[in-house]
Each structure stands twice: as C-alpha cells, then as structure tokens.
Short mmCIF file of C-alpha atoms in Angstrom, two decimals:
data_model
loop_
_atom_site.label_atom_id
_atom_site.label_comp_id
_atom_site.label_asym_id
_atom_site.label_seq_id
_atom_site.Cartn_x
_atom_site.Cartn_y
_atom_site.Cartn_z
CA MET A 327 6.55 -18.89 -21.15
CA SER A 328 8.19 -21.98 -18.26
CA ALA A 329 6.44 -23.18 -15.24
CA HIS A 330 9.12 -19.99 -13.06
CA GLU A 331 7.84 -16.86 -15.84
CA GLU A 332 3.96 -17.67 -15.02
CA MET A 333 4.58 -17.69 -11.35
CA LEU A 334 5.94 -14.50 -11.16
CA GLN A 335 4.10 -12.67 -13.48
CA SER A 336 1.04 -13.89 -11.99
CA ARG A 337 2.23 -12.14 -8.34
CA PHE A 338 3.46 -8.73 -10.59
CA LYS A 339 -1.05 -9.05 -11.64
CA GLY A 340 -1.44 -10.13 -7.45
CA ALA A 341 0.23 -6.95 -6.28
CA LEU A 342 -1.14 -4.50 -8.42
CA VAL A 343 -4.69 -5.92 -8.92
CA GLY A 344 -4.52 -7.49 -5.50
CA ALA A 345 -4.00 -3.15 -4.63
CA VAL A 346 -7.10 -2.15 -6.59
CA VAL A 347 -10.15 -3.93 -5.15
CA ALA A 348 -8.40 -3.95 -1.58
CA ASP A 349 -8.84 -0.07 -2.40
CA CYS A 350 -11.87 -0.64 -3.75
CA ILE A 351 -14.20 -2.64 -0.64
CA GLY A 352 -12.01 -0.93 2.58
CA ALA A 353 -12.99 2.21 2.15
CA ARG A 354 -16.94 0.44 2.18
CA PHE A 355 -14.95 0.32 5.82
CA GLU A 356 -13.21 3.72 5.86
CA GLY A 357 -13.82 5.86 9.35
CA MET A 358 -15.01 2.60 11.79
CA PRO A 359 -13.08 2.73 14.98
CA LYS A 360 -13.63 -1.24 14.48
CA VAL A 361 -14.83 -3.15 12.07
CA LYS A 362 -17.05 -6.64 12.41
CA VAL A 363 -15.72 -9.45 10.94
CA SER A 364 -19.58 -10.27 9.74
CA ALA A 365 -20.45 -7.47 8.10
CA ILE A 366 -17.31 -7.84 5.77
CA ALA A 367 -18.50 -10.84 4.95
CA LYS A 368 -21.72 -9.51 4.48
CA LEU A 369 -19.67 -7.65 1.41
CA TYR A 370 -18.57 -10.33 0.23
CA ASP A 371 -21.35 -12.71 0.27
CA ASP A 372 -23.70 -9.64 -1.93
CA LEU A 373 -20.75 -9.29 -4.36
CA LYS A 374 -20.77 -13.17 -4.91
CA THR A 375 -24.68 -13.29 -5.52
CA CYS A 376 -24.92 -10.15 -8.18
CA ARG A 377 -21.78 -11.67 -9.67
CA LYS A 378 -23.53 -15.45 -9.78
CA ASP A 379 -26.78 -13.55 -11.02
CA GLN A 380 -26.12 -11.48 -13.86
CA CYS A 381 -22.96 -14.36 -14.98
CA GLU A 382 -25.57 -16.50 -15.65
CA LYS A 383 -27.86 -13.32 -17.85
CA GLY A 384 -24.35 -13.15 -19.31
CA THR A 385 -23.66 -9.75 -19.90
CA ARG A 386 -23.13 -7.56 -16.72
CA PRO A 387 -25.91 -5.12 -16.91
CA ALA A 388 -25.28 -1.33 -17.60
CA ASP A 389 -27.03 -0.76 -14.87
CA VAL A 390 -24.15 -2.33 -12.35
CA HIS A 391 -22.51 0.10 -9.85
CA MET A 392 -18.74 -0.23 -9.76
CA LEU A 393 -17.35 -0.03 -6.44
CA PRO A 394 -14.50 3.30 -7.06
CA PHE A 395 -11.07 3.81 -6.32
CA THR A 396 -9.77 6.59 -3.53
CA ASP A 397 -7.07 8.86 -4.36
CA ASP A 398 -4.95 5.69 -3.03
CA THR A 399 -5.16 3.78 -6.89
CA ALA A 400 -5.43 7.42 -7.83
CA MET A 401 -1.73 7.87 -7.17
CA ALA A 402 -0.29 4.50 -7.96
CA ARG A 403 -2.22 4.84 -11.85
CA SER A 404 -0.26 7.86 -12.50
CA VAL A 405 3.12 6.50 -10.61
CA MET A 406 1.78 3.27 -13.19
CA GLY A 407 1.88 5.80 -16.14
CA SER A 408 4.79 7.35 -15.26
CA LEU A 409 7.45 4.74 -15.48
CA LEU A 410 6.14 2.90 -18.10
CA ASN A 411 5.71 5.75 -20.37
CA LYS A 412 8.57 7.04 -19.55
CA LYS A 413 10.98 3.42 -18.83
CA THR A 414 12.36 6.08 -15.71
CA LEU A 415 11.91 8.32 -13.07
CA ASP A 416 10.61 12.13 -14.31
CA HIS A 417 10.09 13.50 -11.70
CA ILE A 418 8.23 16.24 -13.48
CA ASP A 419 5.89 13.92 -15.48
CA LEU A 420 4.90 12.34 -12.54
CA ALA A 421 4.03 16.11 -10.44
CA LYS A 422 2.16 16.32 -13.64
CA ARG A 423 0.33 13.31 -13.84
CA PHE A 424 -0.53 13.71 -9.70
CA ALA A 425 -2.08 17.07 -10.20
CA ASP A 426 -3.50 17.06 -12.80
CA GLU A 427 -5.83 12.90 -11.80
CA TYR A 428 -6.51 15.97 -8.94
CA LYS A 429 -8.35 18.04 -11.40
CA LYS A 430 -10.24 15.68 -14.07
CA GLU A 431 -11.29 13.76 -10.76
CA PRO A 432 -11.22 16.20 -6.96
CA ASN A 433 -13.21 12.98 -5.45
CA ARG A 434 -11.40 10.84 -4.58
CA GLY A 435 -10.67 11.21 -1.43
CA TYR A 436 -7.95 13.25 -0.80
CA GLY A 437 -5.99 14.85 2.11
CA GLU A 438 -6.45 18.11 2.74
CA SER A 439 -2.55 18.66 2.55
CA VAL A 440 -2.17 16.56 0.36
CA ILE A 441 -4.58 18.85 -1.93
CA THR A 442 -2.61 21.68 -1.59
CA VAL A 443 0.36 20.89 -3.22
CA PHE A 444 -0.78 19.29 -6.14
CA GLU A 445 -3.15 22.78 -6.75
CA LYS A 446 1.00 24.42 -6.53
CA LEU A 447 2.20 22.01 -8.99
CA ALA A 448 -0.21 22.69 -11.63
CA ASP A 449 1.47 25.98 -12.11
CA PRO A 450 3.87 24.48 -15.06
CA ASP A 451 6.93 27.51 -13.87
CA LEU A 452 7.33 26.04 -10.23
CA ILE A 453 7.30 22.71 -10.48
CA LEU A 454 9.89 23.47 -13.08
CA LYS A 455 11.92 24.92 -10.33
CA ASP A 456 11.52 23.18 -7.60
CA VAL A 457 8.73 20.37 -7.96
CA PHE A 458 10.01 19.57 -4.37
CA LYS A 459 9.29 22.79 -2.68
CA PRO A 460 5.76 22.82 -2.45
CA ALA A 461 5.70 19.99 -0.37
CA SER A 462 8.47 20.76 1.84
CA GLU A 463 6.29 23.66 2.76
CA GLN A 464 4.48 22.03 4.23
CA PHE A 465 3.18 22.13 7.64
CA ASP A 466 5.67 25.08 8.94
CA GLY A 467 8.81 23.14 6.84
CA SER A 468 8.82 19.45 8.70
CA GLY A 469 6.13 17.79 5.50
CA SER A 470 3.96 15.76 6.10
CA TYR A 471 4.02 11.78 7.38
CA GLY A 472 0.75 10.66 6.52
CA ASN A 473 0.74 7.25 4.48
CA GLY A 474 0.46 9.28 0.69
CA GLY A 475 3.53 7.83 -0.75
CA ALA A 476 3.06 4.58 1.08
CA MET A 477 -0.28 3.96 0.37
CA ARG A 478 0.73 4.22 -4.01
CA ILE A 479 4.61 3.11 -3.83
CA VAL A 480 3.80 -1.22 -5.82
CA PRO A 481 4.57 -0.15 -8.87
CA VAL A 482 8.02 1.01 -7.85
CA PRO A 483 9.22 -2.59 -7.03
CA LEU A 484 7.59 -4.22 -9.98
CA PHE A 485 9.34 -1.29 -11.59
CA LEU A 486 13.21 -2.53 -10.41
CA TYR A 487 12.19 -5.96 -9.61
CA HIS A 488 14.58 -7.07 -12.72
CA GLN A 489 17.84 -4.32 -11.38
CA ASN A 490 17.67 -6.90 -8.34
CA SER A 491 19.31 -2.89 -5.87
CA LEU A 492 17.62 -1.73 -3.13
CA SER A 493 19.72 0.46 -2.95
CA GLU A 494 18.21 1.68 -6.05
CA LEU A 495 14.28 0.91 -4.85
CA GLU A 496 15.27 2.74 -2.07
CA LYS A 497 16.23 6.06 -3.97
CA MET A 498 12.98 5.73 -6.13
CA THR A 499 10.77 5.35 -3.46
CA SER A 500 11.40 8.56 -1.43
CA SER A 501 12.30 10.51 -3.94
CA ILE A 502 8.57 9.77 -5.60
CA THR A 503 6.87 9.87 -1.93
CA ARG A 504 8.63 13.24 -1.58
CA LEU A 505 7.47 14.39 -4.54
CA THR A 506 4.25 15.48 -1.80
CA HIS A 507 5.01 13.97 1.69
CA THR A 508 8.54 15.40 3.01
CA HIS A 509 8.72 14.41 6.81
CA PRO A 510 10.88 11.12 7.21
CA GLU A 511 8.60 9.07 8.87
CA ALA A 512 6.23 9.44 5.30
CA ILE A 513 9.41 8.28 3.62
CA HIS A 514 10.59 5.64 5.80
CA GLY A 515 6.93 3.81 5.93
CA ALA A 516 6.57 4.42 1.76
CA LEU A 517 10.32 2.30 1.87
CA LEU A 518 8.78 -0.14 4.31
CA GLN A 519 6.04 -1.11 1.97
CA ALA A 520 7.98 -0.99 -0.82
CA PHE A 521 10.14 -3.45 1.00
CA ALA A 522 7.75 -5.41 1.82
CA VAL A 523 6.57 -5.90 -1.63
CA ASP A 524 9.88 -6.77 -2.26
CA LEU A 525 10.91 -9.56 -0.65
CA SER A 526 6.77 -10.53 -0.52
CA LEU A 527 7.79 -11.01 -4.46
CA ARG A 528 11.36 -12.53 -3.90
CA LEU A 529 9.87 -15.22 -0.76
CA PRO A 530 9.97 -18.57 -2.03
CA LYS A 531 6.51 -19.86 -2.96
CA THR A 532 6.04 -22.16 0.41
CA SER A 533 2.57 -22.49 2.06
CA GLU A 534 4.26 -20.50 5.04
CA ILE A 535 5.24 -18.06 5.75
CA ASP A 536 7.91 -17.23 8.55
CA SER A 537 7.05 -13.67 10.23
CA ASP A 538 9.67 -13.33 11.96
CA SER A 539 12.38 -13.93 9.36
CA PHE A 540 10.14 -11.26 7.03
CA CYS A 541 10.64 -9.02 9.34
CA ASP A 542 14.08 -9.47 10.82
CA GLU A 543 14.54 -9.23 6.45
CA LEU A 544 12.86 -6.26 6.90
CA ILE A 545 14.25 -4.44 9.57
CA LYS A 546 17.80 -5.23 8.46
CA ARG A 547 16.37 -3.09 6.05
CA LEU A 548 14.96 -0.68 7.20
CA GLU A 549 17.13 0.08 10.70
CA PRO A 550 20.44 1.93 8.54
CA ILE A 551 18.00 4.53 7.96
CA GLU A 552 16.07 5.23 10.51
CA GLU A 553 20.39 5.19 12.55
CA ALA A 554 21.07 7.45 9.45
CA GLN A 555 18.07 9.93 10.05
CA ILE A 556 18.75 10.22 13.97
CA CYS A 557 22.97 11.23 12.87
CA ASN A 558 21.48 14.13 10.65
CA ALA A 559 18.79 15.40 12.75
CA SER A 560 21.75 15.78 15.78
CA CYS A 561 23.15 17.37 13.45
CA SER A 562 20.25 20.20 12.76
CA PRO A 563 17.51 21.43 14.25
CA SER A 564 14.83 18.52 13.38
CA PRO A 565 10.42 20.09 13.82
CA THR A 566 8.53 19.33 16.66
CA LYS A 567 6.63 16.54 16.49
CA LYS A 568 3.11 15.07 18.09
CA PHE A 569 3.26 11.83 19.33
CA HIS A 570 0.51 9.88 19.75
CA PRO A 571 -0.82 9.58 23.16
CA LYS A 572 -1.66 5.98 23.37
CA ARG A 573 1.76 4.95 21.67
CA LYS A 574 5.16 4.55 23.83
CA LEU A 575 6.93 3.63 20.18
CA ASP A 576 5.75 6.77 18.13
CA ALA A 577 8.08 7.75 20.83
CA GLU A 578 11.51 5.53 19.73
CA PRO A 579 14.74 6.65 18.20
CA HIS A 580 13.87 3.36 15.49
CA PRO A 581 9.79 3.55 16.05
CA TYR A 582 9.52 1.25 12.19
CA CYS A 583 11.83 -1.54 13.33
CA ALA A 584 10.01 -1.12 17.46
CA LYS A 585 7.12 -1.83 15.55
CA LEU A 586 8.19 -4.31 13.44
CA GLN A 587 10.17 -6.02 16.70
CA MET A 588 5.94 -6.46 18.14
CA VAL A 589 4.51 -7.94 14.71
CA LYS A 590 6.18 -10.12 15.58
CA GLU A 591 4.85 -10.95 18.46
CA PHE A 592 1.41 -10.38 17.40
CA SER A 593 1.00 -12.47 14.15
CA LYS A 594 1.80 -15.16 16.69
CA LYS A 595 -1.43 -14.51 18.97
CA ASP A 596 -4.66 -15.59 17.55
CA ASP A 597 -6.28 -13.37 20.03
CA LEU A 598 -4.96 -10.29 19.19
CA SER A 599 -7.38 -7.72 19.84
CA PRO A 600 -7.54 -4.70 16.92
CA ASP A 601 -7.68 -2.69 19.89
CA THR A 602 -3.99 -3.48 21.07
CA VAL A 603 -2.90 -3.35 17.28
CA GLU A 604 -3.75 0.03 16.99
CA GLU A 605 -3.31 0.73 20.87
CA VAL A 606 1.25 -0.52 19.79
CA LEU A 607 0.48 -0.42 16.04
CA GLY A 608 -1.42 2.33 14.81
CA ASN A 609 -4.28 2.33 12.27
CA ASP A 610 -5.12 6.16 11.20
CA VAL A 611 -3.30 8.04 9.16
CA SER A 612 0.11 8.80 9.38
CA ALA A 613 2.50 6.33 7.63
CA LEU A 614 4.60 5.06 10.62
CA GLY A 615 0.30 4.95 12.09
CA SER A 616 -0.46 2.27 9.89
CA VAL A 617 2.59 0.57 7.76
CA PRO A 618 2.85 -1.30 10.54
CA ALA A 619 -0.19 -3.36 11.21
CA ALA A 620 -0.42 -3.47 6.85
CA VAL A 621 2.76 -6.16 7.18
CA LEU A 622 0.44 -7.00 10.64
CA SER A 623 -2.15 -7.66 8.10
CA PHE A 624 0.13 -9.43 5.67
CA LEU A 625 1.50 -12.64 8.08
CA ARG A 626 -2.29 -13.40 9.78
CA GLY A 627 -3.70 -13.78 7.52
CA ALA A 628 -1.75 -15.52 5.33
CA LYS A 629 -1.22 -17.79 7.40
CA GLU A 630 -4.26 -20.25 9.37
CA VAL A 631 -5.69 -19.19 12.44
CA PRO A 632 -7.30 -22.18 14.88
CA GLY A 633 -11.47 -22.25 14.29
CA GLU A 634 -11.07 -20.24 10.97
CA LYS A 635 -13.41 -21.04 7.95
CA GLU A 636 -12.16 -18.55 5.90
CA SER A 637 -9.29 -20.55 3.27
CA ASN A 638 -8.58 -18.41 0.88
CA PRO A 639 -4.99 -16.57 3.00
CA PHE A 640 -5.73 -13.15 0.97
CA LYS A 641 -9.72 -12.70 1.38
CA ARG A 642 -8.86 -13.64 4.62
CA VAL A 643 -5.77 -10.88 4.64
CA VAL A 644 -8.03 -8.00 3.76
CA THR A 645 -10.59 -9.28 5.99
CA TYR A 646 -8.38 -9.09 9.24
CA ALA A 647 -6.68 -5.16 7.59
CA ILE A 648 -10.41 -4.11 7.49
CA SER A 649 -11.15 -4.89 10.77
CA LEU A 650 -8.75 -2.41 12.97
CA GLY A 651 -11.08 -0.40 11.37
CA GLY A 652 -9.11 3.37 10.84
CA ASP A 653 -8.58 3.51 7.83
CA THR A 654 -8.96 0.92 6.26
CA ASP A 655 -8.54 1.29 2.56
CA THR A 656 -5.94 2.32 2.62
CA ILE A 657 -4.09 -0.12 5.85
CA ALA A 658 -5.82 -3.40 3.05
CA THR A 659 -4.43 -1.62 -0.37
CA MET A 660 -0.67 -2.72 1.39
CA ALA A 661 -1.97 -5.39 3.32
CA ALA A 662 -3.23 -6.61 0.09
CA ALA A 663 0.32 -5.06 -1.67
CA MET A 664 2.27 -7.80 -0.65
CA ALA A 665 -0.27 -10.65 0.22
CA GLY A 666 -0.51 -10.43 -3.96
CA ALA A 667 3.00 -10.75 -4.71
CA PHE A 668 3.37 -13.52 -2.78
CA PHE A 669 0.09 -15.72 -3.17
CA GLY A 670 -0.28 -14.77 -6.38
CA TYR A 671 -3.26 -13.60 -8.85
CA GLU A 672 -4.79 -16.72 -9.29
CA LEU A 673 -6.19 -16.03 -5.39
CA ILE A 674 -7.80 -12.65 -5.92
CA PRO A 675 -11.79 -13.17 -6.57
CA GLU A 676 -13.70 -13.11 -9.45
CA GLU A 677 -16.13 -11.26 -8.15
CA TRP A 678 -13.79 -8.17 -6.51
CA GLN A 679 -12.57 -8.15 -10.06
CA TYR A 680 -15.92 -8.11 -11.29
CA TYR A 681 -16.73 -4.74 -9.08
CA CYS A 682 -13.81 -3.05 -8.69
CA GLU A 683 -13.03 -0.10 -10.33
CA GLY A 684 -9.60 0.60 -12.19
CA VAL A 685 -8.54 -3.53 -12.25
CA ALA A 686 -8.33 -3.67 -16.31
CA ASP A 687 -5.88 -1.27 -15.93
CA ALA A 688 -4.26 -2.95 -13.45
CA GLU A 689 -3.71 -6.44 -15.02
CA THR A 690 -2.15 -4.20 -18.18
CA ALA A 691 0.45 -2.84 -16.49
CA ALA A 692 1.77 -5.01 -14.23
CA GLU A 693 2.04 -6.72 -17.72
CA GLU A 694 4.33 -4.68 -18.84
CA PHE A 695 6.32 -4.41 -15.83
CA TYR A 696 6.44 -7.43 -16.31
CA LYS A 697 8.07 -7.05 -19.39
CA LEU A 698 10.08 -4.44 -18.79
CA GLY A 699 12.36 -7.55 -17.73
#
C-alpha cells in the first residue's frame, strides 16, 4: 500500500472512529448549559490514568465500564451495516435496521418523535407501501427539523468517496434523512454535515486549514439547494415554523449559508464566548442549531490558539464542541467526524478507543468502505 493509500485509509478510520469516541465522551456532558474545559480535561485524565493502570496489568479487567454510545452512533451503525451489506442504498433494509436497532436497545437516548417513526416502521406492510410516510406525517406534516439525519450521515461520504459525485452524495444523503426527518432544515443540515466530511477527506494534508476557503466551498454547495427550497416554498404552502427567539439568522432565506458566513468570522476570534456561539449558531437538537456549531468546532479546534496547551488538534476539536454545552454528544460527533476525516486515525487517543463502545466495529467498517474503491 502506498503512502497516499495509507493516509486515505487512516482518514476513513478517523472519520468513523472519531465520531464514535466523541459521541461516547460528549454524552457525559449532554444537556449542560455550558461545560468547563477543566471538567472535560478531568475526564480525559481519568481515562488516561485508568488505561495506564490496566495496561500495566496486561489485560483489560472484566469489570471495566465502557463509555456507551448514544442514538447518534446506533443509527450510524445501521447506515454502515446496510450500505456495506447491500452495496447500495436499500431504503427498506435501512428502515428495518433502524426499527430493529431501536427495539433491541431502546435506551440509547432516542427522541420521542423518532421513536414514533420507528414504531411505525416496525410494521412490514407499511414500509413496503411507503417507507417515507411515517416521517412525513410528523409535526402535522411539516416533518422533524432535528439533527438526527446529520448525526448519523458520516458513512455516506465514505461509501461514495470513490465515485466523487456531489450529486450522488446529495441524493443519497437526502434520501436517508427523509426516512426519519422530512423538514427541509433537517435535510439541509444532513447535507451540510455530509459535504463537510467529504471536503475534509479531500483536503490536502496541511498544518493549517483555510477556514474561509472551507466555508466558501460549503456555501457553494449549499446555496443552490437552499435557493431551490425557496422557489419550492413560493409555489406551495409551507408549514409554519417557530424561529428561535435569540437566533435571527434562523429567519434568513438561506439560513445555513448565513451561519457559515458567521462561522468564517467566528473561527478567527480567539476570545469567542460560548454564549455568543449559542446565540448566533445554536447548540440544541435542531439541525440548524447544531450543524453550523459543529463546523465551527472543527475549524477552531484545528488551529492553534495563543495560550492553548493541548497540542493534539483532534482533542481540541472535541473539547471545544463539548464546551459549547447543550447537545454535546451530537455536536462533538459531527465535529469529530470532520476532524478525523482530515487528521486521520492516529490522532485519536488510544485510551479513548479503549474505553468507548463501538470503536472496533467502526474501524472495521471504515476499512471495508475504503476497499469499495
């Protein structure tokens, strides 16, 4: 295997394994309005100390408690399994996997609205007739605008990487998202995440990422999609939406592009406060209120900040994402997928891999995705 092939395989593994470990670690802080960096660092130190002690004993003790993954990873595992098994997008197979996974382990942190969808998808007659119907009926027909589509989508840019087709990436991402989330903001959020991971995989390996260029490319990809949505909405009645009272950008005609413009500005500020990020970008369970924050977390963590002691940029990305508070597991998962896709598997701390559930499966799946090319 050439050096280039080794690097690319490492980036595939970095994307999937990075997402898993960030989910497991971020879940420890979920729902906190703000998280002190010192509290996050303490968890890192605890994992490192335990890892050292157990390695000195030679084997992992039977009573070692793994950090469990959440619904973010559970649903991503279903996407991974279906794509690798079918070698194409099979909506019915994926819907069955979602429903079966929920039935098997319902306590992963699923939201109430998606549980309703899963319960309907458990009916084989229904999914054969219209697999998208349960999600389309959510919230009086407007569909969920949560971040459930975005948090699980990282396997898709890996599966399609070798095809190098943005149109196919857009099509498959939108289709997978609509199984549970049909609101345009949920779909566009999943697209932003898929585009960001795809772009991270393809960037040349440099010491610095050009935040402006990164966001400009994402805007270039998203703007026509948001513009098309405006045209569609003008031709047919659109469901009433409640905008977040603090976030004026939510009411923009191109809200994701508007937030990416702010990400460009925020990524250059060393003294940016979590309150400002929450007020402008968000840190909640909505797609619009979390995916842009994940992009910011990746770009800020990727660069060295004056006074920053942490030299590992992957750890900086996860730490920053968690420090924003709110939906910490999902924002960290999405940001870490981008970071892992750019920096590679080697920067993910060994003790994180040792203590986080699902790492081995993610690593194996990444290798299989790479071999598809």
